[in-house]
Tab-separated table of C-alpha atoms in Angstrom:
chain	number	residue	atom	x	y	z
A	30	MET	CA	222.101	-184.034	79.416
A	31	MET	CA	220.455	-186.957	78.620
A	32	PHE	CA	216.409	-186.305	79.445
A	33	LYS	CA	217.274	-182.536	78.734
A	34	GLY	CA	214.041	-180.739	77.343
A	35	TYR	CA	211.758	-183.840	77.759
A	36	GLY	CA	209.404	-182.384	80.388
A	37	SER	CA	206.861	-181.204	78.118
A	38	TYR	CA	206.582	-184.718	76.488
A	39	TYR	CA	206.649	-186.150	79.523
A	40	ARG	CA	203.535	-183.802	80.285
A	41	LEU	CA	201.493	-184.196	77.389
A	42	ASN	CA	202.122	-188.436	77.239
A	43	LEU	CA	200.708	-188.554	80.425
A	44	ARG	CA	197.729	-186.443	79.522
A	45	LEU	CA	196.945	-188.547	77.185
A	46	SER	CA	197.878	-191.936	79.005
A	47	VAL	CA	196.583	-191.811	82.676
A	48	PRO	CA	193.080	-191.483	80.715
A	49	VAL	CA	193.584	-194.562	79.110
A	50	ILE	CA	196.118	-196.502	82.299
A	51	VAL	CA	192.475	-195.774	84.114
A	52	SER	CA	190.207	-197.218	82.338
A	53	GLN	CA	192.825	-199.911	81.075
A	54	VAL	CA	193.098	-200.627	84.887
A	55	GLY	CA	189.814	-200.755	85.226
A	56	GLN	CA	188.797	-203.014	83.579
A	57	TYR	CA	192.295	-205.740	84.190
A	58	SER	CA	190.544	-204.869	87.799
A	59	VAL	CA	187.785	-206.079	86.350
A	60	GLN	CA	189.388	-209.722	85.810
A	61	ILE	CA	191.370	-209.317	89.885
A	62	ALA	CA	188.315	-208.800	90.748
A	63	ASP	CA	186.691	-212.873	88.929
A	64	THR	CA	189.603	-214.322	90.289
A	65	VAL	CA	189.693	-212.654	93.534
A	66	MET	CA	185.208	-213.719	93.963
A	67	VAL	CA	185.771	-217.550	92.340
A	68	GLY	CA	188.688	-217.658	93.908
A	69	HIS	CA	186.962	-217.582	97.204
A	70	LEU	CA	184.073	-220.642	96.392
A	71	GLY	CA	186.976	-222.371	98.855
A	72	GLU	CA	188.553	-224.885	95.823
A	73	ALA	CA	191.109	-224.524	93.359
A	74	VAL	CA	188.487	-226.362	90.545
A	75	PRO	CA	186.258	-223.019	89.420
A	76	LEU	CA	188.803	-219.862	89.346
A	77	ALA	CA	190.393	-222.984	86.736
A	78	GLY	CA	187.721	-223.408	84.802
A	79	ILE	CA	187.629	-219.513	84.226
A	80	SER	CA	191.028	-219.662	83.652
A	81	PHE	CA	190.843	-222.226	80.526
A	82	ALA	CA	188.121	-220.155	79.096
A	83	TYR	CA	189.508	-216.974	79.470
A	84	ALA	CA	193.104	-219.237	77.322
A	85	LEU	CA	190.459	-220.024	75.075
A	86	SER	CA	187.991	-216.814	74.020
A	87	TRP	CA	190.925	-213.809	74.543
A	88	PRO	CA	193.153	-214.181	71.864
A	89	VAL	CA	189.807	-214.316	69.528
A	90	LEU	CA	188.121	-211.314	71.075
A	91	PHE	CA	191.579	-209.283	70.511
A	92	LEU	CA	191.900	-209.844	66.881
A	93	GLY	CA	188.372	-207.786	67.590
A	94	THR	CA	190.338	-205.331	69.452
A	95	GLY	CA	193.092	-205.878	67.031
A	96	ILE	CA	191.267	-204.759	64.142
A	97	ALA	CA	190.001	-202.053	65.749
A	98	MET	CA	193.354	-200.446	66.623
A	99	GLY	CA	194.372	-200.027	63.211
A	100	LEU	CA	191.635	-197.144	63.355
A	101	THR	CA	193.827	-194.445	65.355
A	102	PRO	CA	196.731	-193.774	64.350
A	103	LEU	CA	194.652	-193.094	60.229
A	104	VAL	CA	192.238	-191.446	62.805
A	105	GLY	CA	195.184	-189.056	64.335
A	106	LYS	CA	197.381	-188.358	61.240
A	107	SER	CA	194.001	-186.579	59.301
A	108	TYR	CA	193.101	-184.625	62.565
A	109	ALA	CA	196.667	-183.390	62.720
A	110	ARG	CA	196.055	-182.001	59.096
A	111	GLY	CA	192.478	-180.634	60.289
A	112	ASP	CA	190.828	-183.403	57.824
A	113	ARG	CA	187.227	-184.345	59.789
A	114	MET	CA	185.489	-185.532	56.616
A	115	ARG	CA	188.165	-187.954	55.891
A	116	SER	CA	188.099	-189.350	60.221
A	117	ALA	CA	184.245	-189.589	59.869
A	118	ALA	CA	184.363	-191.320	56.503
A	119	LEU	CA	187.467	-193.966	58.481
A	120	PHE	CA	185.250	-194.048	61.815
A	121	LYS	CA	181.831	-194.888	59.617
A	122	ASN	CA	183.345	-198.019	57.574
A	123	SER	CA	185.348	-198.864	61.167
A	124	VAL	CA	181.757	-198.741	63.738
A	125	LEU	CA	180.407	-201.713	60.250
A	126	LEU	CA	183.123	-203.321	59.805
A	127	GLY	CA	183.286	-203.469	63.617
A	128	MET	CA	180.162	-204.804	63.574
A	129	ALA	CA	181.260	-207.457	60.736
A	130	THR	CA	183.708	-208.468	62.616
A	131	GLY	CA	181.994	-209.216	66.293
A	132	LEU	CA	179.601	-211.165	64.644
A	133	LEU	CA	182.503	-213.145	63.368
A	134	LEU	CA	184.327	-213.524	66.533
A	135	MET	CA	181.004	-215.084	67.517
A	136	LEU	CA	181.224	-217.670	64.880
A	137	LEU	CA	184.926	-218.352	66.158
A	138	LEU	CA	183.793	-219.171	69.665
A	139	GLY	CA	181.294	-221.342	69.278
A	140	LEU	CA	183.246	-223.095	66.959
A	141	ILE	CA	185.858	-223.565	70.165
A	142	LEU	CA	183.021	-224.270	72.504
A	143	PRO	CA	182.467	-228.114	71.383
A	144	LEU	CA	185.790	-228.742	71.391
A	145	MET	CA	186.508	-227.983	74.584
A	146	GLY	CA	186.249	-231.248	76.356
A	147	ARG	CA	189.044	-232.658	74.481
A	148	MET	CA	192.106	-230.197	75.683
A	149	GLY	CA	193.287	-232.785	77.804
A	150	GLN	CA	191.859	-230.006	81.778
A	151	ASP	CA	190.585	-231.302	84.343
A	152	PRO	CA	187.655	-233.059	83.320
A	153	ALA	CA	185.603	-231.136	86.488
A	154	ILE	CA	186.724	-227.634	85.286
A	155	VAL	CA	184.785	-228.044	81.783
A	156	PRO	CA	181.703	-227.542	82.672
A	157	ILE	CA	182.849	-224.006	84.126
A	158	ALA	CA	184.989	-223.081	81.565
A	159	ARG	CA	182.104	-223.742	79.221
A	160	GLY	CA	179.388	-222.009	80.510
A	161	TYR	CA	181.780	-218.869	80.950
A	162	MET	CA	182.854	-219.055	76.751
A	163	TRP	CA	178.614	-218.488	76.278
A	164	TYR	CA	179.136	-215.235	77.783
A	165	GLN	CA	182.291	-214.316	76.480
A	166	LEU	CA	180.797	-215.157	72.640
A	167	ALA	CA	177.671	-213.072	73.320
A	168	SER	CA	180.020	-210.469	74.657
A	169	ALA	CA	181.775	-210.286	71.147
A	170	LEU	CA	180.191	-207.500	69.219
A	171	PRO	CA	179.507	-205.311	71.861
A	172	MET	CA	183.525	-205.369	72.845
A	173	VAL	CA	184.085	-204.737	69.173
A	174	LEU	CA	182.243	-201.958	68.767
A	175	PHE	CA	183.230	-199.856	72.083
A	176	ALA	CA	186.335	-200.324	70.952
A	177	SER	CA	185.949	-198.575	67.350
A	178	CYS	CA	184.132	-195.981	69.022
A	179	LYS	CA	187.386	-196.016	71.543
A	180	GLN	CA	189.836	-195.764	69.147
A	181	PHE	CA	188.349	-193.518	67.018
A	182	LEU	CA	188.066	-190.953	70.387
A	183	GLU	CA	191.564	-191.375	70.562
A	184	GLY	CA	192.319	-190.327	66.960
A	185	ILE	CA	191.662	-187.172	68.065
A	186	GLY	CA	193.593	-186.925	71.031
A	187	ASN	CA	190.446	-187.465	73.019
A	188	THR	CA	190.858	-190.231	75.955
A	189	SER	CA	189.899	-188.528	78.713
A	190	HIS	CA	185.753	-189.664	77.658
A	191	THR	CA	186.348	-193.364	77.254
A	192	MET	CA	188.137	-193.048	80.773
A	193	VAL	CA	184.783	-192.009	82.510
A	194	ILE	CA	182.766	-195.013	80.359
A	195	ALA	CA	185.351	-197.616	81.335
A	196	ILE	CA	185.305	-197.203	85.153
A	197	VAL	CA	181.151	-196.506	84.842
A	198	GLY	CA	181.375	-200.591	82.568
A	199	ASN	CA	184.103	-201.576	85.354
A	200	VAL	CA	182.620	-200.222	88.099
A	201	LEU	CA	178.314	-202.370	87.517
A	202	ASN	CA	181.069	-205.447	86.145
A	203	ILE	CA	182.315	-205.581	89.399
A	204	ALA	CA	178.733	-204.550	91.358
A	205	LEU	CA	177.611	-207.485	89.534
A	206	ASN	CA	179.801	-209.810	90.248
A	207	GLY	CA	179.091	-210.231	93.878
A	208	ALA	CA	175.729	-210.607	93.373
A	209	LEU	CA	176.058	-213.578	90.535
A	210	ILE	CA	178.702	-215.278	91.226
A	211	TYR	CA	176.839	-215.583	95.425
A	212	GLY	CA	173.882	-215.241	95.053
A	213	TRP	CA	173.068	-210.956	96.055
A	214	TRP	CA	169.751	-209.713	96.742
A	215	ILE	CA	167.693	-210.880	93.917
A	216	PHE	CA	170.213	-212.297	91.283
A	217	PRO	CA	170.527	-216.099	90.940
A	218	GLU	CA	173.879	-217.566	92.438
A	219	MET	CA	175.625	-219.239	89.250
A	220	GLY	CA	178.800	-219.127	90.910
A	221	ALA	CA	181.839	-218.425	88.372
A	222	VAL	CA	180.023	-218.656	85.154
A	223	GLY	CA	178.214	-215.793	87.144
A	224	ALA	CA	180.959	-213.437	86.200
A	225	GLY	CA	180.649	-214.052	82.443
A	226	ALA	CA	176.965	-212.539	82.658
A	227	SER	CA	178.630	-209.965	84.599
A	228	THR	CA	181.153	-208.792	81.869
A	229	PHE	CA	178.624	-209.432	78.721
A	230	ILE	CA	175.820	-207.034	80.815
A	231	ALA	CA	178.789	-204.414	81.449
A	232	ARG	CA	180.084	-204.490	77.874
A	233	VAL	CA	176.155	-204.357	77.186
A	234	VAL	CA	176.221	-200.767	78.734
A	235	MET	CA	179.674	-199.530	77.603
A	236	VAL	CA	178.641	-199.779	74.106
A	237	ILE	CA	174.833	-197.636	74.826
A	238	LEU	CA	176.408	-194.928	76.939
A	239	PHE	CA	179.190	-194.856	74.036
A	240	ALA	CA	176.203	-194.091	72.047
A	241	TRP	CA	175.309	-192.088	74.265
A	242	LEU	CA	178.226	-189.424	74.314
A	243	MET	CA	178.919	-189.574	70.613
A	244	PHE	CA	174.618	-188.496	69.484
A	245	GLY	CA	173.979	-186.346	72.638
A	246	ARG	CA	178.154	-184.416	73.070
A	247	ALA	CA	178.354	-181.528	69.894
A	248	ASP	CA	181.753	-181.802	68.935
A	249	TYR	CA	180.870	-185.278	68.715
A	250	ARG	CA	177.706	-184.964	67.150
A	251	GLY	CA	179.241	-183.133	63.915
A	252	TYR	CA	181.727	-186.642	62.821
A	253	ILE	CA	178.237	-188.188	63.146
A	254	ARG	CA	176.351	-185.007	60.817
A	255	LEU	CA	179.144	-185.742	58.951
A	256	PHE	CA	178.408	-189.357	57.720
A	257	ARG	CA	175.645	-188.753	55.834
A	258	ARG	CA	178.128	-187.302	53.616
A	259	VAL	CA	180.306	-189.345	53.049
A	260	ARG	CA	180.252	-193.088	52.120
A	261	ILE	CA	180.986	-196.489	53.097
A	262	THR	CA	183.847	-197.279	50.545
A	263	PRO	CA	186.426	-200.813	49.582
A	264	PHE	CA	189.446	-198.317	49.831
A	265	ARG	CA	188.457	-197.005	53.892
A	266	LEU	CA	187.506	-200.686	54.398
A	267	ARG	CA	190.748	-201.745	53.173
A	268	ARG	CA	192.834	-199.527	54.136
A	269	LEU	CA	191.305	-199.796	57.851
A	270	LEU	CA	192.245	-203.920	56.905
A	271	ASN	CA	195.671	-202.539	55.981
A	272	VAL	CA	196.504	-201.435	59.237
A	273	GLY	CA	193.727	-203.177	61.533
A	274	VAL	CA	194.659	-206.889	60.113
A	275	PRO	CA	199.003	-207.171	60.666
A	276	ILE	CA	197.704	-205.787	64.491
A	277	ALA	CA	195.049	-208.407	65.144
A	278	LEU	CA	196.768	-210.859	63.853
A	279	GLN	CA	200.232	-209.798	66.131
A	280	LEU	CA	198.039	-209.142	69.004
A	281	PHE	CA	196.598	-212.405	68.418
A	282	ILE	CA	200.041	-214.810	68.554
A	283	GLU	CA	200.896	-212.742	71.235
A	284	MET	CA	197.520	-213.888	73.779
A	285	THR	CA	198.018	-217.534	71.328
A	286	ALA	CA	201.268	-217.624	73.243
A	287	LEU	CA	199.707	-216.282	76.745
A	288	SER	CA	197.128	-219.270	75.990
A	289	LEU	CA	199.601	-221.513	75.434
A	290	MET	CA	200.949	-221.084	78.445
A	291	ALA	CA	197.785	-221.605	80.211
A	292	VAL	CA	196.825	-224.526	78.502
A	293	VAL	CA	200.481	-226.436	78.970
A	294	ILE	CA	200.076	-225.341	82.755
A	295	GLY	CA	196.752	-227.256	82.804
A	296	LEU	CA	198.396	-230.257	81.593
A	297	PHE	CA	200.697	-229.650	85.752
A	298	GLY	CA	197.701	-229.797	87.515
A	299	ALA	CA	194.292	-227.452	88.616
A	300	VAL	CA	197.181	-226.036	91.260
A	301	PRO	CA	199.347	-225.445	89.025
A	302	GLN	CA	196.975	-223.474	86.670
A	303	ALA	CA	194.837	-221.947	89.477
A	304	ALA	CA	198.527	-220.903	90.648
A	305	HIS	CA	199.789	-218.873	87.190
A	306	GLN	CA	195.605	-217.412	86.956
A	307	ILE	CA	196.784	-215.497	90.048
A	308	ALA	CA	200.255	-214.660	89.187
A	309	VAL	CA	199.074	-213.588	85.353
A	310	ASN	CA	197.153	-210.467	86.685
A	311	LEU	CA	199.968	-208.355	88.068
A	312	PRO	CA	202.062	-208.508	84.392
A	313	SER	CA	198.633	-208.234	82.975
A	314	LEU	CA	197.629	-205.322	85.817
A	315	SER	CA	201.050	-203.395	84.436
A	316	PHE	CA	200.502	-204.805	81.013
A	317	MET	CA	197.317	-201.497	81.085
A	318	VAL	CA	200.249	-198.651	82.056
A	319	VAL	CA	201.918	-199.789	78.836
A	320	THR	CA	198.927	-199.975	76.724
A	321	GLY	CA	198.218	-196.634	77.952
A	322	LEU	CA	201.818	-195.193	77.362
A	323	SER	CA	201.784	-197.325	74.696
A	324	ALA	CA	198.113	-195.442	73.292
A	325	ALA	CA	199.950	-192.131	73.881
A	326	THR	CA	202.764	-193.051	71.881
A	327	THR	CA	200.709	-194.174	68.578
A	328	ILE	CA	199.031	-191.077	68.883
A	329	ARG	CA	201.748	-188.546	69.514
A	330	VAL	CA	203.853	-190.429	66.543
A	331	SER	CA	200.828	-190.746	63.780
A	332	GLN	CA	199.743	-186.729	64.433
A	333	ASP	CA	203.575	-185.753	64.457
A	334	TYR	CA	204.246	-188.211	61.654
A	335	GLY	CA	200.585	-186.375	59.796
A	336	LEU	CA	203.070	-183.144	59.952
A	337	ARG	CA	205.792	-184.489	59.760
A	338	LEU	CA	207.709	-183.618	63.218
A	339	TYR	CA	210.586	-186.453	62.473
A	340	PRO	CA	212.471	-185.594	66.006
A	341	SER	CA	209.350	-184.282	68.117
A	342	MET	CA	207.840	-187.979	66.606
A	343	GLN	CA	211.224	-189.990	67.693
A	344	ARG	CA	211.275	-187.250	71.315
A	345	ALA	CA	207.745	-188.572	71.609
A	346	MET	CA	208.515	-192.098	72.108
A	347	ASN	CA	212.047	-191.764	74.337
A	348	ALA	CA	210.158	-189.843	76.829
A	349	SER	CA	206.953	-192.627	76.618
A	350	LEU	CA	210.237	-195.075	77.060
A	351	HIS	CA	211.444	-193.157	79.712
A	352	LEU	CA	208.270	-192.610	81.570
A	353	ILE	CA	207.605	-196.261	81.585
A	354	THR	CA	211.016	-198.426	82.235
A	355	ILE	CA	210.706	-195.681	86.020
A	356	PHE	CA	207.317	-197.855	86.950
A	357	THR	CA	208.284	-201.342	85.171
A	358	VAL	CA	211.067	-201.979	87.227
A	359	CYS	CA	209.166	-199.851	90.671
A	360	ALA	CA	206.524	-202.209	90.019
A	361	SER	CA	209.054	-205.535	89.709
A	362	LEU	CA	210.396	-204.488	93.030
A	363	LEU	CA	207.512	-204.750	95.425
A	364	VAL	CA	206.164	-208.388	93.638
A	365	PHE	CA	209.861	-209.098	94.246
A	366	LEU	CA	209.713	-208.421	98.388
A	367	PHE	CA	205.886	-208.726	98.552
A	368	GLY	CA	205.015	-211.870	96.047
A	369	ARG	CA	203.316	-214.649	98.528
A	370	GLN	CA	201.011	-211.601	100.510
A	371	ILE	CA	199.707	-210.744	97.135
A	372	ALA	CA	199.438	-213.711	96.023
A	373	GLY	CA	197.205	-214.635	99.582
A	374	TRP	CA	195.252	-211.070	98.697
A	375	PHE	CA	193.280	-214.107	95.834
A	376	THR	CA	193.328	-217.134	97.330
A	377	ALA	CA	193.428	-218.930	100.734
A	378	GLU	CA	194.668	-222.280	99.151
A	379	THR	CA	198.239	-222.613	100.891
A	380	ALA	CA	199.482	-224.839	97.464
A	381	VAL	CA	198.110	-222.957	95.158
A	382	ILE	CA	199.990	-219.299	97.577
A	383	GLU	CA	203.025	-221.393	97.100
A	384	VAL	CA	203.699	-221.811	93.587
A	385	ALA	CA	201.691	-218.646	92.593
A	386	ALA	CA	204.258	-216.941	94.949
A	387	HIS	CA	207.456	-218.436	93.176
A	388	LEU	CA	205.902	-217.787	89.396
A	389	LEU	CA	205.402	-213.930	91.008
A	390	ARG	CA	209.446	-213.601	90.764
A	391	PHE	CA	209.973	-214.686	87.113
A	392	GLY	CA	207.022	-211.722	86.287
A	393	CYS	CA	208.875	-209.547	87.756
A	394	VAL	CA	212.009	-209.660	84.677
A	395	PHE	CA	208.511	-209.726	82.693
A	396	MET	CA	207.354	-206.693	83.423
A	397	VAL	CA	210.593	-204.499	83.007
A	398	ILE	CA	210.600	-206.559	79.090
A	399	ASP	CA	207.113	-206.088	78.130
A	400	GLY	CA	207.020	-202.730	79.256
A	401	PHE	CA	209.714	-201.660	77.023
A	402	GLN	CA	209.312	-203.422	73.528
A	403	GLY	CA	205.008	-202.265	74.386
A	404	VAL	CA	206.152	-199.164	73.646
A	405	VAL	CA	207.986	-199.303	70.545
A	406	LEU	CA	205.227	-201.430	68.786
A	407	GLY	CA	202.925	-198.187	69.544
A	408	ALA	CA	204.983	-196.162	68.327
A	409	LEU	CA	205.629	-198.383	64.709
A	410	ARG	CA	202.279	-198.297	64.810
A	411	GLY	CA	201.908	-194.567	64.831
A	412	LEU	CA	204.083	-194.654	61.988
A	413	THR	CA	201.472	-197.686	60.577
A	414	GLU	CA	204.532	-199.716	59.979
A	415	VAL	CA	202.306	-203.586	61.048
A	416	LYS	CA	203.272	-206.104	58.978
A	417	ARG	CA	206.757	-206.361	59.559
A	418	PRO	CA	205.789	-206.467	64.390
A	419	MET	CA	203.260	-209.414	63.225
A	420	TYR	CA	206.019	-211.268	61.210
A	421	TYR	CA	207.956	-210.239	63.880
A	422	ALA	CA	206.031	-211.762	66.404
A	423	ILE	CA	205.591	-215.265	64.500
A	424	PHE	CA	208.859	-215.686	64.127
A	425	THR	CA	210.213	-215.423	68.075
A	426	TYR	CA	206.820	-217.102	69.392
A	427	VAL	CA	207.334	-220.264	66.567
A	428	CYS	CA	211.042	-219.977	66.439
A	429	ILE	CA	212.391	-218.666	70.282
A	430	SER	CA	209.968	-219.884	72.546
A	431	THR	CA	207.980	-222.360	71.434
A	432	PRO	CA	211.485	-224.215	71.935
A	433	VAL	CA	212.826	-222.406	74.768
A	434	GLY	CA	209.136	-223.439	76.976
A	435	TYR	CA	209.799	-227.171	76.081
A	436	LEU	CA	213.422	-227.210	76.978
A	437	CYS	CA	212.718	-225.199	80.391
A	438	SER	CA	209.094	-227.014	81.225
A	439	PHE	CA	209.988	-230.861	80.657
A	440	VAL	CA	213.684	-231.348	79.781
A	441	TRP	CA	215.201	-228.847	82.397
A	442	GLU	CA	211.733	-230.481	84.406
A	443	MET	CA	210.956	-226.800	85.272
A	444	GLY	CA	207.158	-226.733	85.221
A	445	ALA	CA	205.451	-224.000	84.742
A	446	ALA	CA	207.512	-221.477	85.371
A	447	GLY	CA	209.066	-222.703	82.605
A	448	THR	CA	207.131	-221.349	80.452
A	449	TRP	CA	207.644	-218.024	82.092
A	450	VAL	CA	211.270	-218.691	81.566
A	451	ALA	CA	210.138	-218.947	77.691
A	452	PHE	CA	207.633	-216.175	76.939
A	453	THR	CA	210.090	-213.420	79.476
A	454	VAL	CA	212.765	-214.690	75.909
A	455	GLY	CA	210.518	-214.187	73.207
A	456	LEU	CA	209.331	-210.336	74.233
A	457	ALA	CA	213.288	-209.467	74.331
A	458	VAL	CA	213.967	-210.778	71.112
A	459	LEU	CA	211.401	-208.656	69.856
A	460	GLY	CA	211.651	-205.456	71.876
A	461	CYS	CA	215.222	-205.961	70.363
A	462	LEU	CA	213.382	-206.371	66.645
A	463	TYR	CA	210.900	-203.457	66.851
A	464	TYR	CA	213.449	-200.588	68.376
A	465	ARG	CA	215.897	-202.390	65.469
A	466	LEU	CA	212.521	-201.040	62.945
A	467	PHE	CA	211.776	-198.115	64.941
A	468	CYS	CA	215.217	-196.050	64.186
A	469	ARG	CA	215.470	-197.925	60.499
A	470	ARG	CA	212.018	-196.175	58.890
A	471	TYR	CA	213.304	-192.616	61.327
A	472	ARG	CA	216.025	-192.857	59.444
A	473	GLN	CA	214.633	-193.023	56.394
A	474	LEU	CA	211.784	-190.551	56.979
A	475	VAL	CA	214.036	-187.656	58.126
A	476	ALA	CA	216.313	-188.350	54.561
A	477	ALA	CA	213.570	-188.917	52.518
A	478	ASP	CA	212.396	-185.306	54.316
């Protein structure tokens, strides 16, 4: 039978992925809360403003997250071999790299700020988007430091503590959202910009909690004590960058493609852009489950790779593919059946609801394809196979998604829906390329062994 013998793989993958999923879903629940609370300010302009700011800031911020993600497969490999010294050295170097990366991202976001009024958007949304962007800039450094600590813990196979910290931060973020957007209690009424301020405060608190955890628990404190015996070295930094930079660029390319969707949709007006901000939340929430199973796959594959357990490595990836396919198909059916009702949770604007419900139908196919390619990509990262996926992403989004998007949106006059078709086609091609690459690498490893 196709699924025979996979029970233990399902259990272990779920044990690793569920805390990641919970923390990632919590993180995106904050974005959904932003959308709901800002959407109920009563008009499309504030919602379109934060959508525009998201579109410009998240590709830059994901550069930092991607560089930090290079730590997980490297630590996973050394942890599987029992090399705590090397794990501590990688972690120390990653923290320094994270600080430098965070400062660089702040500079990049600062350069974007004066250009926001020159991108063809509705002038009414620009002040809101610019105010939100300032808080995204301020939170770049704590976001990258949090990512470095998170990726280290995932590398040593512990995902539950990250989940707890993420939950605390997300609850704080949502509570501050209401206080700062609407001016509850003693807090000022900041409108849509308050959503950015609450995100900044929550990210700082999460870094403080991580520092408390690393110094407070004996098993983690052992790694901190080893910091005195390991050095910041060009070799370690290069190793982290060799793995992290291609991951960061691949994420940047993908997020830039998503951001261009929002910018192009903004050309059709504030209503389609607000509807897109609503519709994108559901696939984004689904992607958090994909991210969890992808992270579990990276951990399992990197540790089995370190021990040369190649058949186990392949079965770990297959188990994640089974799980994510079941989830995305079920989620897509629910979205297809209840898309209009779901859109109504975010806003009372009838025109926005109608467009969002239409876009969600395309999101159903998007979610299934996104799940497949995300898990296979996680397996490739576990093998530290990161450069070719980056090249594949560049080719796909530039040479396939861009012309398909132009044809669908403008030539065939599908409007906002055309950008969703283009992105889905691109992900389908990527999934096939990633799977072919994994199979080829697996055969090479087995043959060499």
